[in-house]
XYZ file of C-alpha atoms in Angstrom:
120
model
C -5.349 -17.137 1.755
C -1.657 -17.252 2.782
C 0.186 -13.905 2.797
C 3.523 -13.955 1.039
C 6.531 -12.936 3.148
C 7.292 -10.043 0.726
C 3.785 -8.525 1.544
C 4.378 -8.881 5.251
C 7.749 -7.318 5.019
C 6.549 -4.404 2.895
C 3.511 -3.649 5.038
C 5.676 -4.007 8.179
C 8.107 -1.384 6.867
C 5.275 0.900 5.929
C 3.526 0.597 9.238
C 5.777 3.313 10.706
C 4.420 6.861 9.823
C 7.856 8.252 9.078
C 8.764 5.425 6.729
C 5.380 5.742 4.973
C 5.916 9.463 4.573
C 9.384 8.836 3.101
C 7.985 6.395 0.502
C 5.019 8.790 -0.269
C 7.468 11.641 -0.873
C 9.794 9.570 -3.051
C 6.732 8.391 -5.087
C 5.588 11.964 -5.640
C 8.936 13.635 -6.147
C 11.194 10.942 -7.454
C 14.614 10.135 -6.212
C 16.121 12.248 -3.460
C 19.342 12.377 -1.457
C 19.285 11.237 2.152
C 19.678 14.798 3.228
C 16.719 15.987 1.215
C 14.668 13.073 2.617
C 15.684 14.108 6.184
C 15.005 17.843 5.806
C 11.225 17.956 6.606
C 11.489 15.589 9.622
C 12.265 16.745 13.163
C 14.327 13.586 13.931
C 18.071 13.092 13.776
C 19.860 12.101 10.558
C 20.929 8.779 12.219
C 17.213 8.054 12.908
C 16.401 8.752 9.262
C 19.280 6.558 8.157
C 17.719 3.733 10.204
C 14.370 4.213 8.586
C 16.054 4.164 5.147
C 17.754 0.894 6.045
C 14.467 -0.672 7.067
C 12.918 0.441 3.814
C 15.895 -0.815 1.844
C 15.855 -4.112 3.656
C 12.220 -4.570 2.906
C 12.972 -3.973 -0.742
C 10.869 -0.759 -1.020
C 13.720 1.590 -1.873
C 17.241 1.340 -3.339
C 20.156 3.561 -2.447
C 23.064 4.380 -4.754
C 25.980 6.678 -4.558
C 25.882 9.636 -6.923
C 29.135 11.595 -6.479
C 29.116 12.493 -2.764
C 25.360 11.860 -2.160
C 23.469 8.739 -1.379
C 20.426 8.871 -3.497
C 17.277 6.890 -2.728
C 14.429 5.950 -5.037
C 11.358 3.684 -4.649
C 11.653 0.188 -6.271
C 8.693 -0.287 -8.691
C 8.826 -4.020 -7.897
C 7.932 -3.424 -4.294
C 4.924 -1.303 -5.290
C 3.785 -4.160 -7.574
C 3.839 -6.475 -4.541
C 1.319 -4.157 -2.826
C -0.705 -3.779 -5.967
C -0.904 -7.552 -6.623
C -2.032 -8.136 -2.989
C -4.675 -5.409 -3.276
C -5.937 -6.665 -6.567
C -6.401 -10.211 -5.168
C -8.456 -8.886 -2.239
C -10.327 -6.320 -4.393
C -11.519 -9.236 -6.572
C -12.586 -11.229 -3.443
C -14.527 -8.374 -1.870
C -16.197 -7.267 -5.149
C -17.369 -10.853 -5.711
C -18.606 -10.943 -2.082
C -20.476 -7.730 -2.453
C -22.002 -8.835 -5.790
C -23.209 -12.039 -4.183
C -24.662 -10.090 -1.180
C -26.425 -7.606 -3.566
C -27.921 -10.485 -5.452
C -29.051 -12.157 -2.295
C -30.667 -8.946 -0.942
C -32.470 -8.394 -4.243
C -34.131 -11.768 -4.039
C -37.665 -11.711 -2.487
C -37.975 -13.362 0.878
C -40.127 -16.444 1.106
C -43.800 -15.479 1.448
C -43.140 -11.952 0.232
C -45.201 -10.801 -2.820
C -43.093 -10.479 -5.936
C -45.187 -7.616 -7.449
C -43.678 -5.015 -5.192
C -46.813 -4.539 -3.154
C -46.667 -5.288 0.604
C -50.022 -6.355 2.070
C -53.448 -5.153 1.101
C -54.856 -1.647 1.077
């Protein structure tokens, strides 16, 4: 199955632990200013700004100016890209496991079907 460029871009952006932590925090706490986002990290504000730019370029977050602050929030459309991708693969794997379970439940050739193995 071909992977859409949006999925590749989103997962690429989330592959960095700092960016993933930023997105998780925004999902849990809602929109935050760049300063609030930077607070728990032990990296420079310019480094956080670069991470925010990568997330924004990937379409995961959007930034807007609210008075003197730049406020970030997660874009729901980006989360839908991930959910759609996972749903497609979840269906594939569930179908595969169902077929495997059915195959394993079938008796092997020459095996008694009454549940008894061999004579006593």
